[in-house]
Every structure is written in C-alpha cells, then in structure tokens.
mmCIF file of N, CA and C in Angstrom:
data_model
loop_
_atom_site.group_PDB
_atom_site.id
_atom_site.type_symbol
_atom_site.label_atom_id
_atom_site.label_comp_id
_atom_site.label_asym_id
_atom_site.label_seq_id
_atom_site.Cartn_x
_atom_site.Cartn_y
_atom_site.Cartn_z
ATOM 1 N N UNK S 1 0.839 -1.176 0.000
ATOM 2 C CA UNK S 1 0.000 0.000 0.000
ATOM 3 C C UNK S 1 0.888 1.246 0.000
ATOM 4 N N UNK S 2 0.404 2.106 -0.708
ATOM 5 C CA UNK S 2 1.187 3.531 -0.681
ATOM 6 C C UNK S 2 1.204 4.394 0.037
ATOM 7 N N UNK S 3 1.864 5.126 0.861
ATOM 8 C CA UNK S 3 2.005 5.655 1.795
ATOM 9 C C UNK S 3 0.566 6.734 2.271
ATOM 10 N N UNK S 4 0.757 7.045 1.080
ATOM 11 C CA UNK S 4 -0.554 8.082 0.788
ATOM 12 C C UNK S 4 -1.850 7.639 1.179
ATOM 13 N N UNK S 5 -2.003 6.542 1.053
ATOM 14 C CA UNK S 5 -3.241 5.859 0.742
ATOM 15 C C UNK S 5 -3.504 5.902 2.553
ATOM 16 N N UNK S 6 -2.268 5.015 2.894
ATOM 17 C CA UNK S 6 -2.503 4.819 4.407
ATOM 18 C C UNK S 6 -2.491 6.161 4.970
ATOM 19 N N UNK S 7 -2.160 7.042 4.947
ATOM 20 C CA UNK S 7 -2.092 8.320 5.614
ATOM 21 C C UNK S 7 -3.859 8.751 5.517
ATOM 22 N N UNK S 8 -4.157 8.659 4.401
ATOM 23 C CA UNK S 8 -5.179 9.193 4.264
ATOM 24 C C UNK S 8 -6.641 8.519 5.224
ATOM 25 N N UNK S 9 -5.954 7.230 5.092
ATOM 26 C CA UNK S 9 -7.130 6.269 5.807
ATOM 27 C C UNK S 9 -6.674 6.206 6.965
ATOM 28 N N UNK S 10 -5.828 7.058 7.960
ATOM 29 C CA UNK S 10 -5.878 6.787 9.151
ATOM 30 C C UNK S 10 -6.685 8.300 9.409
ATOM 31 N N UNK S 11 -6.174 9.280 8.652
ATOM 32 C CA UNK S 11 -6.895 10.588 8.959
ATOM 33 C C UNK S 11 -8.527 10.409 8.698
ATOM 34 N N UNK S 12 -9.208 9.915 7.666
ATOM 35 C CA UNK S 12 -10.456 9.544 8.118
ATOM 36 C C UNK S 12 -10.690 8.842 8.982
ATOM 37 N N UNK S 13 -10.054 7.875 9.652
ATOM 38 C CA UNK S 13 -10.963 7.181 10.675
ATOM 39 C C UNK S 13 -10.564 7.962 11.919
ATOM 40 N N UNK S 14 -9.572 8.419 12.016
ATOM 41 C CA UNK S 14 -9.326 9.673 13.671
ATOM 42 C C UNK S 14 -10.465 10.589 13.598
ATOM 43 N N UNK S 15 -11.103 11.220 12.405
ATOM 44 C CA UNK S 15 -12.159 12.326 13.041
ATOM 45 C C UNK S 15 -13.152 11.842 13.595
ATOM 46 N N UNK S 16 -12.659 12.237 14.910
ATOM 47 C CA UNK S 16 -13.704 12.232 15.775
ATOM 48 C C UNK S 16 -14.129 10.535 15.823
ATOM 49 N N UNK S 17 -12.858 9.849 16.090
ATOM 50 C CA UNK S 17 -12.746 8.650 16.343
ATOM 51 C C UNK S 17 -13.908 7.466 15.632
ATOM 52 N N UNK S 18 -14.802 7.835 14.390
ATOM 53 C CA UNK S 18 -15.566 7.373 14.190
ATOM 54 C C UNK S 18 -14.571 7.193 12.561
ATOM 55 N N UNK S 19 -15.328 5.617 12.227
ATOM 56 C CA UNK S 19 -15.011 5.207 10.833
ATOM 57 C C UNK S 19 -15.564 6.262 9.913
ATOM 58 N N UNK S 20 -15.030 6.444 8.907
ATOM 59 C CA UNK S 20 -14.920 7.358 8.291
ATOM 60 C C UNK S 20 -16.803 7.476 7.316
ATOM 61 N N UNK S 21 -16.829 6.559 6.889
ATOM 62 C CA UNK S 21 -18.605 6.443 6.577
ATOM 63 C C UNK S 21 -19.883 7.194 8.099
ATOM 64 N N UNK S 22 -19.228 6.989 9.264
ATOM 65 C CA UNK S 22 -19.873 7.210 10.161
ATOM 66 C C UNK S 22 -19.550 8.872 10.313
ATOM 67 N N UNK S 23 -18.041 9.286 9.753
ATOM 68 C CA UNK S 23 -18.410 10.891 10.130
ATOM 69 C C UNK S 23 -18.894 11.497 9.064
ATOM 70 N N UNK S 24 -19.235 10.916 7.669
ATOM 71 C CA UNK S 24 -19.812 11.910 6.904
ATOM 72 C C UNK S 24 -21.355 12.147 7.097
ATOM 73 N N UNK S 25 -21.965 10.566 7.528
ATOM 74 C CA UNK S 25 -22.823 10.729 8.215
ATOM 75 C C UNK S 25 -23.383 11.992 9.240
ATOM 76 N N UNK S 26 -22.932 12.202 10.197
ATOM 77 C CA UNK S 26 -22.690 13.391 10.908
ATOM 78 C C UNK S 26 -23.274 14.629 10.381
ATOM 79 N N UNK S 27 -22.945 15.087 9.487
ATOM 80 C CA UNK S 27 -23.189 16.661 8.747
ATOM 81 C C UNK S 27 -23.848 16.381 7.122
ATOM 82 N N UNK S 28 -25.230 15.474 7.517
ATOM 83 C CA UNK S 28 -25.866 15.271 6.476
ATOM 84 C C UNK S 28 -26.848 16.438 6.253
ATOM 85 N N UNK S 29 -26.725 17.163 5.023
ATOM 86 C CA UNK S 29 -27.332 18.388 4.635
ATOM 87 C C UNK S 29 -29.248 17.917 4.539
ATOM 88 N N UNK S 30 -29.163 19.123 5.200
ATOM 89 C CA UNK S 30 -31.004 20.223 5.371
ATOM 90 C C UNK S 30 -31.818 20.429 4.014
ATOM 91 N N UNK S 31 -32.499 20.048 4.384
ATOM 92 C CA UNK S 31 -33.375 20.198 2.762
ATOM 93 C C UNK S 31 -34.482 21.285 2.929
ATOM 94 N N UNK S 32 -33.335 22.452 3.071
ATOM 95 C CA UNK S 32 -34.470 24.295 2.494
ATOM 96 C C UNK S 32 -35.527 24.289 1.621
ATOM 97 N N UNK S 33 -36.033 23.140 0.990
ATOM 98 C CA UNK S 33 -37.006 23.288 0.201
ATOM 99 C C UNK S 33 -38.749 23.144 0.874
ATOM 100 N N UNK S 34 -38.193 22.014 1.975
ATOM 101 C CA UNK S 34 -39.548 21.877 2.573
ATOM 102 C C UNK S 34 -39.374 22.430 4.127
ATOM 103 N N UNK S 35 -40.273 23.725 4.396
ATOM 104 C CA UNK S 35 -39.980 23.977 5.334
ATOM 105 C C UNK S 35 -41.231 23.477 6.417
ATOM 106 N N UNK S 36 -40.943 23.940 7.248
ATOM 107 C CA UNK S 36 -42.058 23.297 8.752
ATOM 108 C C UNK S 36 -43.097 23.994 8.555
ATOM 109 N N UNK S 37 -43.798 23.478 8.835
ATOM 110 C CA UNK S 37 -45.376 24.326 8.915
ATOM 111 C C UNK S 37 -45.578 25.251 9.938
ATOM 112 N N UNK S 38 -46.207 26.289 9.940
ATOM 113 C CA UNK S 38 -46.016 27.493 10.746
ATOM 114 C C UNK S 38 -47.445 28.351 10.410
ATOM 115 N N UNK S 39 -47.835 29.444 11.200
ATOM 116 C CA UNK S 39 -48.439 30.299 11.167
ATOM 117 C C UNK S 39 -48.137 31.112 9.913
ATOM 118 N N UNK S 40 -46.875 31.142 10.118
ATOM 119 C CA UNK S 40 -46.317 31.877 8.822
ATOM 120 C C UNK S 40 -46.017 31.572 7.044
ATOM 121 N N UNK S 41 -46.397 30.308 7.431
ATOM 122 C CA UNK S 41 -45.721 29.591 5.852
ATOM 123 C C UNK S 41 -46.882 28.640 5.641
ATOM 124 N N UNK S 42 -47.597 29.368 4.611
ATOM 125 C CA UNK S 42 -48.455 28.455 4.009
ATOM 126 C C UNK S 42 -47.670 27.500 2.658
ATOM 127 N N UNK S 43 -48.986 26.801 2.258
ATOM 128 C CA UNK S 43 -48.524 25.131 1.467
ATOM 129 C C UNK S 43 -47.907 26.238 0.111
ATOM 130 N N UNK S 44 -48.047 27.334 -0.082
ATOM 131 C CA UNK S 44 -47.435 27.877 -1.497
ATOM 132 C C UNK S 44 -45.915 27.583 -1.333
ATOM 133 N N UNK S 45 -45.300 27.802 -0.087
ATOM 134 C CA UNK S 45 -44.197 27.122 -0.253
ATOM 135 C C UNK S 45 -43.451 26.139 -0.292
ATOM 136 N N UNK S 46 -44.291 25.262 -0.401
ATOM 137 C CA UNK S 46 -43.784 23.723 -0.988
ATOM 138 C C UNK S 46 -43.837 23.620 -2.706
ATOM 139 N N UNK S 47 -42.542 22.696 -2.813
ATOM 140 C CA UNK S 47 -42.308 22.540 -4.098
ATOM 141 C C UNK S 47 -43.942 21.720 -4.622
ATOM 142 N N UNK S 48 -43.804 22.107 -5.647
ATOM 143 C CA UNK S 48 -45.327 21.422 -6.839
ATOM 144 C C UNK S 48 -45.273 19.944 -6.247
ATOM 145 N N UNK S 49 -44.729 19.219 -6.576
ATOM 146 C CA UNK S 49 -44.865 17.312 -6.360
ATOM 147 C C UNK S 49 -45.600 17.626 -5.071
ATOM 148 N N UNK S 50 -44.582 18.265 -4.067
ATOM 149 C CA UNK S 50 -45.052 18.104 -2.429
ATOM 150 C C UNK S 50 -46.735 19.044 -2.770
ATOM 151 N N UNK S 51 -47.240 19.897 -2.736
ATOM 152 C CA UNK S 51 -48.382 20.494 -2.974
ATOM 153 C C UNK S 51 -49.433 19.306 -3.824
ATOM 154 N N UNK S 52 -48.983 18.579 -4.423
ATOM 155 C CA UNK S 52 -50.104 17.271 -5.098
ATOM 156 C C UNK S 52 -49.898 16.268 -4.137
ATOM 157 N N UNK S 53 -48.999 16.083 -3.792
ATOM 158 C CA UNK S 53 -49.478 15.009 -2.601
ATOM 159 C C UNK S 53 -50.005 15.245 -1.532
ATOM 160 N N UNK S 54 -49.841 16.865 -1.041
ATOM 161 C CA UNK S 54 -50.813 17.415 0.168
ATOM 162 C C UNK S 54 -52.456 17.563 -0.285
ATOM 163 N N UNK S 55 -52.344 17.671 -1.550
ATOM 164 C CA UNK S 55 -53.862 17.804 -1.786
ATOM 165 C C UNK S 55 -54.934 16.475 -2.354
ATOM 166 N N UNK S 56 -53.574 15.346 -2.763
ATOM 167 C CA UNK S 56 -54.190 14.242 -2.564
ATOM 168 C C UNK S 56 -55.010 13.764 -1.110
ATOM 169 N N UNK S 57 -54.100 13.665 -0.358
ATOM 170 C CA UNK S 57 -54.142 13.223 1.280
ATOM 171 C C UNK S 57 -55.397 14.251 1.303
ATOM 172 N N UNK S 58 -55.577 15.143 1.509
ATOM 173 C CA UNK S 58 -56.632 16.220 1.950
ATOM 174 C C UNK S 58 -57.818 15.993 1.613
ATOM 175 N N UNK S 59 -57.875 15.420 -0.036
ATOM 176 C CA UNK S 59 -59.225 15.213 -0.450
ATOM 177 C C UNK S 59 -60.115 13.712 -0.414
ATOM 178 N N UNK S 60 -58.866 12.967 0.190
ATOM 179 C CA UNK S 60 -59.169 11.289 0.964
ATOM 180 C C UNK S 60 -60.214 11.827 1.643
ATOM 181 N N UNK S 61 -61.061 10.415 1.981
ATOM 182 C CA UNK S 61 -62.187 10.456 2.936
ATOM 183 C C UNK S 61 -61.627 9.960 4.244
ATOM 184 N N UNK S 62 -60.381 9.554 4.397
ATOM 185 C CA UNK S 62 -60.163 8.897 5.465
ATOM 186 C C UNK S 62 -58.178 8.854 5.292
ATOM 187 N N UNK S 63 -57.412 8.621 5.869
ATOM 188 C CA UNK S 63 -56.102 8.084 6.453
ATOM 189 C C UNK S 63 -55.732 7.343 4.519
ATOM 190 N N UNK S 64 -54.741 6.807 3.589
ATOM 191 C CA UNK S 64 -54.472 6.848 2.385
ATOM 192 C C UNK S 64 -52.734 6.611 2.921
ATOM 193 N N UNK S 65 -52.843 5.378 1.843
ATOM 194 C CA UNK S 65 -51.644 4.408 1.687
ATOM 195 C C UNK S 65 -50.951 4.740 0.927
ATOM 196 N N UNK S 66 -49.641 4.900 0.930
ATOM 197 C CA UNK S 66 -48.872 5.391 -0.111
ATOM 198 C C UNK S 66 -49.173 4.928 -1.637
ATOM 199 N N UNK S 67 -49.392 3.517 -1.473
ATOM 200 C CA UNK S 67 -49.675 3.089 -2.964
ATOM 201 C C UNK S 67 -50.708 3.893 -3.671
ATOM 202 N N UNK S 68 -52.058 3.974 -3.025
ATOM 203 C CA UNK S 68 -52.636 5.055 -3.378
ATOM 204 C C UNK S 68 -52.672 6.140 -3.548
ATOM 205 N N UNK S 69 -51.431 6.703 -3.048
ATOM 206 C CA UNK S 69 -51.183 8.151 -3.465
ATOM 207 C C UNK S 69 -50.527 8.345 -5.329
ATOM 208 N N UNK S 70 -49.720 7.291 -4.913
ATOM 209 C CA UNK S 70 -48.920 6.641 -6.229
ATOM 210 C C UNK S 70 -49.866 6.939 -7.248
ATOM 211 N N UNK S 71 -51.031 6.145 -7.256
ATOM 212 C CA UNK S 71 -51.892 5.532 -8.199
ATOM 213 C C UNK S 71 -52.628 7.217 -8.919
ATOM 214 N N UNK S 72 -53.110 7.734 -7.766
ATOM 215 C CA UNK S 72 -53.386 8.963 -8.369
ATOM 216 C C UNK S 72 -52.569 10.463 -9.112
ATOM 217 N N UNK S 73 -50.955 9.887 -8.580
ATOM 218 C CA UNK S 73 -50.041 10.569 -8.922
ATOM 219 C C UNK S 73 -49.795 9.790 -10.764
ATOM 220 N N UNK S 74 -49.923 8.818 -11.222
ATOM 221 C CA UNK S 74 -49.524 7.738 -12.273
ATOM 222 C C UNK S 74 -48.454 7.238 -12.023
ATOM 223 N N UNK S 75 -48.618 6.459 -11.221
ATOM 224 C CA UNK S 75 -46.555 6.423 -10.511
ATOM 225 C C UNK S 75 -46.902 4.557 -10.880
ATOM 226 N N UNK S 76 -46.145 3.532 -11.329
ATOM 227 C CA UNK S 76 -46.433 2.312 -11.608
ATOM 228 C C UNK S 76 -46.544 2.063 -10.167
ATOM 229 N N UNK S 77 -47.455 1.113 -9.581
ATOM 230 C CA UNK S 77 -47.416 1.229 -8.278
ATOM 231 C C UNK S 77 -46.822 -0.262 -7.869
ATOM 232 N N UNK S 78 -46.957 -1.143 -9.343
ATOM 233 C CA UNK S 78 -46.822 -2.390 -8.721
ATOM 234 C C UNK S 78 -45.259 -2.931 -8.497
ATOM 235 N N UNK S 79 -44.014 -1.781 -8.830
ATOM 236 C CA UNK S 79 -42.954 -1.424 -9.041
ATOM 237 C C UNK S 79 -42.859 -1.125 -7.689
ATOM 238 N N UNK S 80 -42.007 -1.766 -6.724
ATOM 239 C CA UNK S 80 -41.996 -1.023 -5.291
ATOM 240 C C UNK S 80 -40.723 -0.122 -5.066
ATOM 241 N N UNK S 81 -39.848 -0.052 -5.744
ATOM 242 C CA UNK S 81 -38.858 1.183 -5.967
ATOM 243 C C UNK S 81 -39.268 2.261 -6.501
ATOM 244 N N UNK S 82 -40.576 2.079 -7.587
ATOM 245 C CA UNK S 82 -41.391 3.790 -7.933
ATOM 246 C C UNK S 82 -41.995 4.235 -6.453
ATOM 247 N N UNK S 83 -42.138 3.426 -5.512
ATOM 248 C CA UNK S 83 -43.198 4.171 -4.455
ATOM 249 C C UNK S 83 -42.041 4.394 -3.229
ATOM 250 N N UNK S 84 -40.720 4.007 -3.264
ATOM 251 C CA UNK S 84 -40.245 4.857 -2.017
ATOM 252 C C UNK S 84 -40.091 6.288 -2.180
ATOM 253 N N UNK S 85 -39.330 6.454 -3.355
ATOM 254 C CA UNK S 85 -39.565 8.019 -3.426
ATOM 255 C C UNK S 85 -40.574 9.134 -2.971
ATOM 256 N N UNK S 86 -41.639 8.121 -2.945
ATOM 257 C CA UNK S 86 -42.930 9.202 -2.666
ATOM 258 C C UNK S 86 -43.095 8.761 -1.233
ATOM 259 N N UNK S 87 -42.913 7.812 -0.736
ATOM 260 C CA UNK S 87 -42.885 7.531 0.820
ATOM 261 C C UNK S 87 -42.091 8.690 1.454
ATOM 262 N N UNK S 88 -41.118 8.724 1.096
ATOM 263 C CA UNK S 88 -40.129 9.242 1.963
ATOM 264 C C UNK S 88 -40.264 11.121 1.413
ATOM 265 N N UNK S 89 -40.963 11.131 0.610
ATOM 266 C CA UNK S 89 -41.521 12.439 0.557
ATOM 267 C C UNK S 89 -42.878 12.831 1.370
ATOM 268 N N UNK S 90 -43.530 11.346 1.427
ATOM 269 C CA UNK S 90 -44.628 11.821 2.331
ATOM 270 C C UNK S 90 -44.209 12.083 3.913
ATOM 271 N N UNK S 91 -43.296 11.007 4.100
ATOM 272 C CA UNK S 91 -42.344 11.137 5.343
ATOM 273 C C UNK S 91 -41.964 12.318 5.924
ATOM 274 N N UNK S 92 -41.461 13.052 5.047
ATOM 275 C CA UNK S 92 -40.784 14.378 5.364
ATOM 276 C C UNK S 92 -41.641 15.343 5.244
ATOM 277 N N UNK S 93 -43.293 15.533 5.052
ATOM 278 C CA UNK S 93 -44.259 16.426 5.445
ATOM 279 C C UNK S 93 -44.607 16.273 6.152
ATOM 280 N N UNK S 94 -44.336 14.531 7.002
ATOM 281 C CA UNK S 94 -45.123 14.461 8.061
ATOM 282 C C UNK S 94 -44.125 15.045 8.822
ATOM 283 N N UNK S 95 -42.735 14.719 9.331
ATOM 284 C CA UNK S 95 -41.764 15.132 9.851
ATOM 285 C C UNK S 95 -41.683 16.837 10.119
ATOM 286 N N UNK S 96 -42.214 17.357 8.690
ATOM 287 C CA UNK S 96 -42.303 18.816 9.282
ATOM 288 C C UNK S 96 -43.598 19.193 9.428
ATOM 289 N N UNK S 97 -44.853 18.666 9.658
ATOM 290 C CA UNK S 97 -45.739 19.122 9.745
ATOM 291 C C UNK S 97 -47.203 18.981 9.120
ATOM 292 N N UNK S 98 -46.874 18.363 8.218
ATOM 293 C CA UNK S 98 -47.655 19.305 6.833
ATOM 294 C C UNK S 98 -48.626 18.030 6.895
ATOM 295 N N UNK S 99 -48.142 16.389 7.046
ATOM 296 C CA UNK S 99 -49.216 15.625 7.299
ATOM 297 C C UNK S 99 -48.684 14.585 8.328
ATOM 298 N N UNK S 100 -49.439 13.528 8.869
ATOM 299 C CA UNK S 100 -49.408 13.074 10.075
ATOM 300 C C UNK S 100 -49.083 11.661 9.770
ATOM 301 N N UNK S 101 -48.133 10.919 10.066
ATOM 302 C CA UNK S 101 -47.975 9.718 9.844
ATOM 303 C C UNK S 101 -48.672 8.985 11.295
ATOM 304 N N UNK S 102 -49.617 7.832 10.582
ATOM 305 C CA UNK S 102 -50.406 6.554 11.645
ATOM 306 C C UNK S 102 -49.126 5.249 12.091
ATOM 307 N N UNK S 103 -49.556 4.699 13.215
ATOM 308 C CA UNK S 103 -48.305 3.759 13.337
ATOM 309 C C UNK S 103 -48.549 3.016 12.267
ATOM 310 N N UNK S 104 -49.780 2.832 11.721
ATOM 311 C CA UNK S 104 -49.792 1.566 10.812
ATOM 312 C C UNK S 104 -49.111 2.063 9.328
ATOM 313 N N UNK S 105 -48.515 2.990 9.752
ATOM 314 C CA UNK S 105 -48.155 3.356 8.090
ATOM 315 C C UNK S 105 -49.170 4.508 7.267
ATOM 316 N N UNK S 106 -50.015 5.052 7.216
ATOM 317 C CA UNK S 106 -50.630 5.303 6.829
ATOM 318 C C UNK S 106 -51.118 6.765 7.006
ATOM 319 N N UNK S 107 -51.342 7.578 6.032
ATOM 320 C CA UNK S 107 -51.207 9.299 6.393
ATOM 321 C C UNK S 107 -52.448 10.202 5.986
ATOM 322 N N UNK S 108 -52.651 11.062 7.208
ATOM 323 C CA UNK S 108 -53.653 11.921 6.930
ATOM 324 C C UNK S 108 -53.013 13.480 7.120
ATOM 325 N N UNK S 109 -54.404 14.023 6.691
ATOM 326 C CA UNK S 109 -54.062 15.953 6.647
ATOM 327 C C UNK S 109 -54.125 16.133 7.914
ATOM 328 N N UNK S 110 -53.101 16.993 8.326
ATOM 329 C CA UNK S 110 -53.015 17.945 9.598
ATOM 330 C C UNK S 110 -54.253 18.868 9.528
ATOM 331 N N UNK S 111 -54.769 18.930 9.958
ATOM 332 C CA UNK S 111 -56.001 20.093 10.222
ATOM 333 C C UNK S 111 -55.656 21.591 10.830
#
C-alpha cells in the first residue's frame, strides 16, 4: 500500500474517532425546500410534487396508503422502488408538519 493511501485512511478514521462512513454521516445536509409548517408559511411554499401530494391526502375520505397516493399521482405502483420516493416524501411532510404519519403506516391531513 502507498504511503498516501494509508495516511489518508488513518486521517479519516481519527475524526472524531468514528469510521470514516460514520463521520460523513454526521453533517448530512437540510433540505431548504420543505420547510415546517407554521403560522407563517403556508402550502405555497412547498415545491409542486409536495403540494399534489398534500392535496391528494386532503381530499381522501379517510387516512391513504402510499400506494394510493402513487396511483393517483400515475406512478407504476406495482414497481416497489417507484413508491419509495414518494414515501419518503410523504415522510418528510409528516416530519415537518404538513401531514401526520399513523403507526400503521398510513397518512392523513393535519387540520
């Protein structure tokens, strides 16, 4: 091994005594696009995708499964790698606010 190589791989794993995958981890970047729900910040400031999936959920009669969000979005639903994307977008409205995740999985409008 080249000197370099090892130098380099001892200096990643010393920061901050964590393997080096574990400190980039650490200072995983903020996503300014979706902000928290507030008095102050209505749904105009969510990006378009996020604004159709808030108004999907809203116009449910009841709590709505991701697949079904899918389905009304045209997302192939029976493809289960087309529907994390939108999970983990529904995830992160619930996370800031915007809708409410059920233990069973399953999401409604914040009122």
């Amino acid at each position: 091994m080249s000197p370099s190589r090892t130098s380099r791989s001892a200096v990643r794993s010393a920061v901050r005594g964590l393997p080096w995958r574990h400190a980039r981890r650490r200072h995983a970047k903020v996503d300014p696009l979706i902000p928290h729900r507030s008095d102050t910040v209505d749904e105009g400031a969510l990006p378009g995708d996020y604004r159709r999936i808030l108004a999907i959920v809203r116009e449910a009669d009841g709590p709505v499964q991701v697949r079904a969000v899918g389905e009304r979005l045209g997302l192939d639903t029976a493809v289960r790698g087309k529907l994390e994307p939108l999970r983990a977008k529904m995830t992160k409205l619930a996370d800031r606010g915007w809708l409410h995740k059920r233990p069973d999985g399953r999401f409604t409008a914040r009122s």
